Short mmCIF file of C-alpha atoms in Angstrom, two decimals:
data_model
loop_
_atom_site.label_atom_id
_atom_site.label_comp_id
_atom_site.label_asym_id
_atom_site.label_seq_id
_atom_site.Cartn_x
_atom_site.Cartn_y
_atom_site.Cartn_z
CA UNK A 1 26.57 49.66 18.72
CA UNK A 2 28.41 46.42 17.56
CA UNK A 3 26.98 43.40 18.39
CA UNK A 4 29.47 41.33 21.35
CA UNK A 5 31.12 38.07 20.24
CA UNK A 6 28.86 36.50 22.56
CA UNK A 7 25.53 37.80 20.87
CA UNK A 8 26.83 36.84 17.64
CA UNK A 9 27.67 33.27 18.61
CA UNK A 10 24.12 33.16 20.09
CA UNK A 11 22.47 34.30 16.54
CA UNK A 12 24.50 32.24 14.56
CA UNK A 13 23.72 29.39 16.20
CA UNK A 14 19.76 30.34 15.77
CA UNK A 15 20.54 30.76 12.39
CA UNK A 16 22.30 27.34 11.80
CA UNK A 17 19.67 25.91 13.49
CA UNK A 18 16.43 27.42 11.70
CA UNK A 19 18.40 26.81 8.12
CA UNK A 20 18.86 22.96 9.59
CA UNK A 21 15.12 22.46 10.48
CA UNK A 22 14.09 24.54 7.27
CA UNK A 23 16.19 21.72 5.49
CA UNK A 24 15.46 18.70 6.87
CA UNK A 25 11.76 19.59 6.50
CA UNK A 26 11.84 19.83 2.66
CA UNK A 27 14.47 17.25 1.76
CA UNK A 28 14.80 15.00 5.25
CA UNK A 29 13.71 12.08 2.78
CA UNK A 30 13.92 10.05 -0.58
CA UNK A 31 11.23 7.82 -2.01
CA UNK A 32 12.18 4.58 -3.64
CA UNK A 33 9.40 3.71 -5.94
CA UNK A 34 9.35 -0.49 -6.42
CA UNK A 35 8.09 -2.04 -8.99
CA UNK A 36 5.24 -4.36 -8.42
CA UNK A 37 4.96 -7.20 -10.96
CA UNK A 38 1.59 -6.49 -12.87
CA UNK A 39 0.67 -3.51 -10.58
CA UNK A 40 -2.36 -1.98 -13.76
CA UNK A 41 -3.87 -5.59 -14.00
CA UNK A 42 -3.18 -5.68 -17.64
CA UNK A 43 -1.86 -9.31 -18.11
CA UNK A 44 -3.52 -11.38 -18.93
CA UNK A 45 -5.78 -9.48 -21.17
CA UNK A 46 -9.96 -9.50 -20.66
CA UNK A 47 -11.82 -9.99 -23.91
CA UNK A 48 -13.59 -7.38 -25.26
CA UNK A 49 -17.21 -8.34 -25.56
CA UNK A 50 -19.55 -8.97 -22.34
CA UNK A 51 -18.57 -10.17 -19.64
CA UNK A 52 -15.28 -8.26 -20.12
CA UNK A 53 -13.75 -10.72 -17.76
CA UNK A 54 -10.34 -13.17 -17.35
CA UNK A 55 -10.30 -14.55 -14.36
CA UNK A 56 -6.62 -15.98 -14.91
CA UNK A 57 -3.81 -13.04 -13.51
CA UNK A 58 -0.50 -12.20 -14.06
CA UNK A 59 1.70 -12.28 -10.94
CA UNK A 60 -1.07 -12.25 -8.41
CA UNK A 61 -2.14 -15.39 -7.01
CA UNK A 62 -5.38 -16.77 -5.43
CA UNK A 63 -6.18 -18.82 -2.27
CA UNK A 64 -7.46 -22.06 -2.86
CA UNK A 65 -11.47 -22.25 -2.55
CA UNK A 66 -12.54 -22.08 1.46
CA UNK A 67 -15.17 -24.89 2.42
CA UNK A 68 -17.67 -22.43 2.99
CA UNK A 69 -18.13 -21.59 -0.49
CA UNK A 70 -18.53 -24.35 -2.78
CA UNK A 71 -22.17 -25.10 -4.25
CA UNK A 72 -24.06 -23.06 -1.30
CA UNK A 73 -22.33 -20.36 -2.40
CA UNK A 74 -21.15 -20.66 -6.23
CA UNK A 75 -24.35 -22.37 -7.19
CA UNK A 76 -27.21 -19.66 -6.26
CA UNK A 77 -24.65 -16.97 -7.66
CA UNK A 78 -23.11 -18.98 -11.12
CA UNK A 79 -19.55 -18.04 -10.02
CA UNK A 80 -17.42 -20.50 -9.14
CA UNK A 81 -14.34 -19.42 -6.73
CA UNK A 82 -12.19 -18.89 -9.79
CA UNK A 83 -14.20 -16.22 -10.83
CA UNK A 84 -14.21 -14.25 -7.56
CA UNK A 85 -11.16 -12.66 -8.58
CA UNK A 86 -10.01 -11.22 -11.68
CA UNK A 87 -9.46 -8.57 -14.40
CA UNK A 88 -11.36 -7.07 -16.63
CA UNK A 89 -11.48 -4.46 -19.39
CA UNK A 90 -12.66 -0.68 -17.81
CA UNK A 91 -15.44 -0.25 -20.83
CA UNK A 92 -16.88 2.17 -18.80
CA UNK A 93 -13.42 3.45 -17.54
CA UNK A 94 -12.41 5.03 -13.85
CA UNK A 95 -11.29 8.30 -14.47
CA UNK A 96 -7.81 8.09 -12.87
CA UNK A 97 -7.30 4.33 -13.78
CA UNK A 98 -3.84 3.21 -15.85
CA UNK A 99 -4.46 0.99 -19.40
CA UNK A 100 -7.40 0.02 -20.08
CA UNK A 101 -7.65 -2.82 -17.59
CA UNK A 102 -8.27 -3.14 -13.38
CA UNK A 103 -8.89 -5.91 -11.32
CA UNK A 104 -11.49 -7.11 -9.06
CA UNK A 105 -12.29 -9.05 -6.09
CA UNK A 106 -15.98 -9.59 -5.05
CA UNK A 107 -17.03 -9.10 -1.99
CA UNK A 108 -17.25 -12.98 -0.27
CA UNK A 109 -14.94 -13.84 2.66
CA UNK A 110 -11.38 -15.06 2.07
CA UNK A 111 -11.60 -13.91 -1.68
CA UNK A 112 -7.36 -12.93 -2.18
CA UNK A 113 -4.80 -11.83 -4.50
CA UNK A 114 -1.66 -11.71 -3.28
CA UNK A 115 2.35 -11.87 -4.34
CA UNK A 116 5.43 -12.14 -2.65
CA UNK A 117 9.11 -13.68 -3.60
CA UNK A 118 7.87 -17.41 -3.10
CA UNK A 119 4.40 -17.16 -4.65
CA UNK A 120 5.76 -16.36 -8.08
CA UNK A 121 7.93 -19.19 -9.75
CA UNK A 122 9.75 -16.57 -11.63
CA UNK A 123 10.63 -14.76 -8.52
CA UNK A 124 9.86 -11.28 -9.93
CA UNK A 125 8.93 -9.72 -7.10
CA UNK A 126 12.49 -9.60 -4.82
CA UNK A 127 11.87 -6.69 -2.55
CA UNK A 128 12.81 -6.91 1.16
CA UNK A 129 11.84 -5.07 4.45
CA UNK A 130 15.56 -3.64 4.29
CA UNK A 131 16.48 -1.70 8.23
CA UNK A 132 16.35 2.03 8.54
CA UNK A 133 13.21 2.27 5.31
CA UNK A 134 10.21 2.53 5.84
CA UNK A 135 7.36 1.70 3.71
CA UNK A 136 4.20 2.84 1.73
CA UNK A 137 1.89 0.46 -0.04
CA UNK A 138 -1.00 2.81 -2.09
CA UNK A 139 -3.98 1.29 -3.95
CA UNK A 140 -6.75 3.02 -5.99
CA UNK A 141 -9.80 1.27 -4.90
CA UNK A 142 -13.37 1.40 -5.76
CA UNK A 143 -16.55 0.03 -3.82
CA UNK A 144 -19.41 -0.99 -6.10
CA UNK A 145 -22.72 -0.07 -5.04
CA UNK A 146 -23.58 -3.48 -5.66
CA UNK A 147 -21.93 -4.28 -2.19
CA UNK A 148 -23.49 -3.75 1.22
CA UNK A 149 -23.28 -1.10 3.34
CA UNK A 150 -20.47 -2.50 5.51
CA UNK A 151 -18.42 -4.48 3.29
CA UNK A 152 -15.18 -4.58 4.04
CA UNK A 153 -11.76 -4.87 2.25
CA UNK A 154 -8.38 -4.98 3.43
CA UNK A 155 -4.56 -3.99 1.91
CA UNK A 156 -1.89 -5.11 3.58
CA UNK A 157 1.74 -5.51 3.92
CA UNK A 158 3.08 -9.33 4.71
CA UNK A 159 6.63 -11.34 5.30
CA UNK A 160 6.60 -15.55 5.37
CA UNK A 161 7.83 -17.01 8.43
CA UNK A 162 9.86 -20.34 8.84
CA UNK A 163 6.63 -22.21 8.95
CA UNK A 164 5.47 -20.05 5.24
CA UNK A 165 2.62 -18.44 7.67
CA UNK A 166 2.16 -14.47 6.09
CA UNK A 167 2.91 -12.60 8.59
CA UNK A 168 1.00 -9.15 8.63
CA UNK A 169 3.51 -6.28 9.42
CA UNK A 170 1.28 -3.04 8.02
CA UNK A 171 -2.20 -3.11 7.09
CA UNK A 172 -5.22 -0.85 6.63
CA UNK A 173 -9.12 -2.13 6.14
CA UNK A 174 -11.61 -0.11 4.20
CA UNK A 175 -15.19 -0.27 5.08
CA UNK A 176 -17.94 0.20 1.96
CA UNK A 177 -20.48 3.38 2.24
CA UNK A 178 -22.16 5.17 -0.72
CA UNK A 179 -20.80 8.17 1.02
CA UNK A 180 -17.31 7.07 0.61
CA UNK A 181 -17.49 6.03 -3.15
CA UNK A 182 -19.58 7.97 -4.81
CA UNK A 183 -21.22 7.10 -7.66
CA UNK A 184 -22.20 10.44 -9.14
CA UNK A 185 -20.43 11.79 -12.07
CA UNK A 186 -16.91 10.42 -13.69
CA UNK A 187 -15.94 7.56 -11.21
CA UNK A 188 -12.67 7.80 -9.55
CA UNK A 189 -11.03 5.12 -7.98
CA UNK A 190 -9.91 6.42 -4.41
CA UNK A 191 -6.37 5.87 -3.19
CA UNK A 192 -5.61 4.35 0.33
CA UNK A 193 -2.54 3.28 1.52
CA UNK A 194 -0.71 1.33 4.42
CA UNK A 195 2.24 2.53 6.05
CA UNK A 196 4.87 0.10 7.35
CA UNK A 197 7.75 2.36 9.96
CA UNK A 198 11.18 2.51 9.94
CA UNK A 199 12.39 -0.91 9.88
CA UNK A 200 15.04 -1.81 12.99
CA UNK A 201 17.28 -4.36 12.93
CA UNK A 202 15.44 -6.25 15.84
CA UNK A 203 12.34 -6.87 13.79
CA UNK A 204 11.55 -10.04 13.08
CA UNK A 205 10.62 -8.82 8.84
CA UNK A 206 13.93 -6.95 8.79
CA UNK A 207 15.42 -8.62 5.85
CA UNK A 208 12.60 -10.74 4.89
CA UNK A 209 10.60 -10.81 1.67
CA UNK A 210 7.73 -8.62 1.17
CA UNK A 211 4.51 -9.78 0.26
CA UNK A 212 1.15 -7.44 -0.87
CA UNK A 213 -2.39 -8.84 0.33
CA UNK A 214 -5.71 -7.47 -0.99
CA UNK A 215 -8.36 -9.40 0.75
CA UNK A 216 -12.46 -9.08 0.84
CA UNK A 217 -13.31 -9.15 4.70
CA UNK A 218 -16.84 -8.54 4.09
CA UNK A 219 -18.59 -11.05 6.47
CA UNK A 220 -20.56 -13.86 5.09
CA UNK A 221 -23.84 -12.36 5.82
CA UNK A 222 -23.38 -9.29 4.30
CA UNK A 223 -21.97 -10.64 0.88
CA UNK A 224 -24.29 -9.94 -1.96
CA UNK A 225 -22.26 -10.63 -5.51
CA UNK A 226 -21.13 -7.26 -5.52
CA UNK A 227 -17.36 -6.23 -6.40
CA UNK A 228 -14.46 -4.30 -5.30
CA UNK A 229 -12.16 -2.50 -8.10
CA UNK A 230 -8.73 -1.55 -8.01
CA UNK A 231 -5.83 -0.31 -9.98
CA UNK A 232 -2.17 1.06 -9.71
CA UNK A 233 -0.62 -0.52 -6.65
CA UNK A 234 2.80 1.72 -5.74
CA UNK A 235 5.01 0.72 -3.47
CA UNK A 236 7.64 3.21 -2.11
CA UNK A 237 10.40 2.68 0.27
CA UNK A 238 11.57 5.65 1.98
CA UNK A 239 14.85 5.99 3.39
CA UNK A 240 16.35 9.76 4.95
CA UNK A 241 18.73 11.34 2.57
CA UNK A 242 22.48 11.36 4.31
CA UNK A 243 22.89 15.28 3.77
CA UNK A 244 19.42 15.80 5.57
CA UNK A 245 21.45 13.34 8.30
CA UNK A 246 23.80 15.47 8.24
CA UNK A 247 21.87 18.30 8.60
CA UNK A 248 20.51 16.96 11.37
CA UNK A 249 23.15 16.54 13.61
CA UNK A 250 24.48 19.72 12.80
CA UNK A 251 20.98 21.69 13.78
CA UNK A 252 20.99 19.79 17.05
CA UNK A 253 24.67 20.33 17.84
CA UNK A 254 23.77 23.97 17.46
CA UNK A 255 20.67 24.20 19.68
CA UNK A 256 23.08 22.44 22.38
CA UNK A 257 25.39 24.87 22.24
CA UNK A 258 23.05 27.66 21.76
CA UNK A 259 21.28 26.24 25.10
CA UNK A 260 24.35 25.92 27.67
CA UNK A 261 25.01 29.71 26.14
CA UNK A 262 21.22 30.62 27.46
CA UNK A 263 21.91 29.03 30.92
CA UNK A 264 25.28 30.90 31.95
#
């Protein structure tokens, strides 16, 4: 027997809509990769012999030196704030790292590197929280087990208000175990990431500049000298693709219809 007009209708709209869904979940949306200024740590470039160190950095700047630290702090250790943040040549290399450089940050509180459009006179880094993307910031990171048990580090995502406060919009805080980084075998640096949503015109970082923090929280009493690693920062922006909007609309128009048919 021949299906009825009515049947097909029915079907075909259960087909339009499974071929919309089956779409939209394999192509609903685009990455935007952006290019971080310096994002391997390879400028400026760490000597070769011991301590494999430059504390000066490309791009990435530093917070001035908190009073906490000073000579209770710098003295005992033989770091001065400077040198709490750095690069320095992987001699001993991370298997998944890019170049031949990383950077570091030990584990004190307030230690920082950070960029945005007004830290850099050059202005290299111009990217905005634009409406309707969303956002991924992704960092390989390592945890010495020279740190504490409890250490903590955080990535985030920032804008500058009218006052030049950073303003945190995304961020994500990583908390040191021997579990966590292990130290057996080839290192690997392990990636973590903060996700920023859909930006809507009503948010107050819609439009603004975007700025990337990496930051030792570890508290005071748990710093002991030892050092966070870290290499390729990625940024994406992901928008949806306009055919997948398409799609969309056209999957949902179709499981209307296909509804009202159900209910007469």
């Amino acid at each position: 027997m021949c299906p009825t007009l009515p049947h097909l209708f029915v079907r075909h709209q259960k087909q339009l809509l499974t071929a919309a869904v089956t779409l939209l979940a394999g192509a609903a949306l685009q990455a935007q990769p952006i290019i971080v200024p310096n994002y391997s740590f390879e400028s400026q470039t760490a000597p070769t012999s011991y301590p494999y160190v430059n504390v000066n950095i490309d791009s990435w700047q530093k917070t001035a030196e908190p009073a906490y630290y000073g000579p209770a702090i710098g003295t005992p250790y033989g770091i001065p704030w400077i040198g709490t943040a750095g690069v320095f040549l992987d001699v001993n290399p991370y298997v998944n790292h890019l170049g031949s450089q990383a950077g570091y940050i030990l584990g004190f509180p307030q230690v920082t590197l950070f960029q945005d459009y007004n830290s850099s006179p050059t202005h290299d880094f111009n990217a905005t929280f634009d409406v309707g993307k969303s956002y991924i910031l992704t960092l390989g990171l390592f945890g010495k087990n020279t740190l504490a048990p409890g250490s903590t580090f955080q990535i985030s995502l920032y804008y500058r208000d009218n006052q030049n406060n950073m303003v945190t919009v995304g961020a994500t805080t990583v908390t040191y175990s021997s579990d966590l980084f292990p130290t057996t075998g080839p290192l690997n640096l392990v990636d973590f990431s903060v996700n920023v949503p859909t930006v809507l015109a009503g948010d107050t970082w819609a439009g603004q500049h975007i700025g990337i923090q990496l930051l030792s929280t570890t508290p005071l009493q748990l710093a002991t000298g030892g050092n966070w690693d870290f290499d390729n920062v990625r940024l994406t922006a992901v928008v949806p693709e306009p055919a997948s909007l398409g799609l969309l609309a056209l999957g949902a128009t179709g499981f209307i219809l296909m509804r009202a048919r159900n209910r007469r």
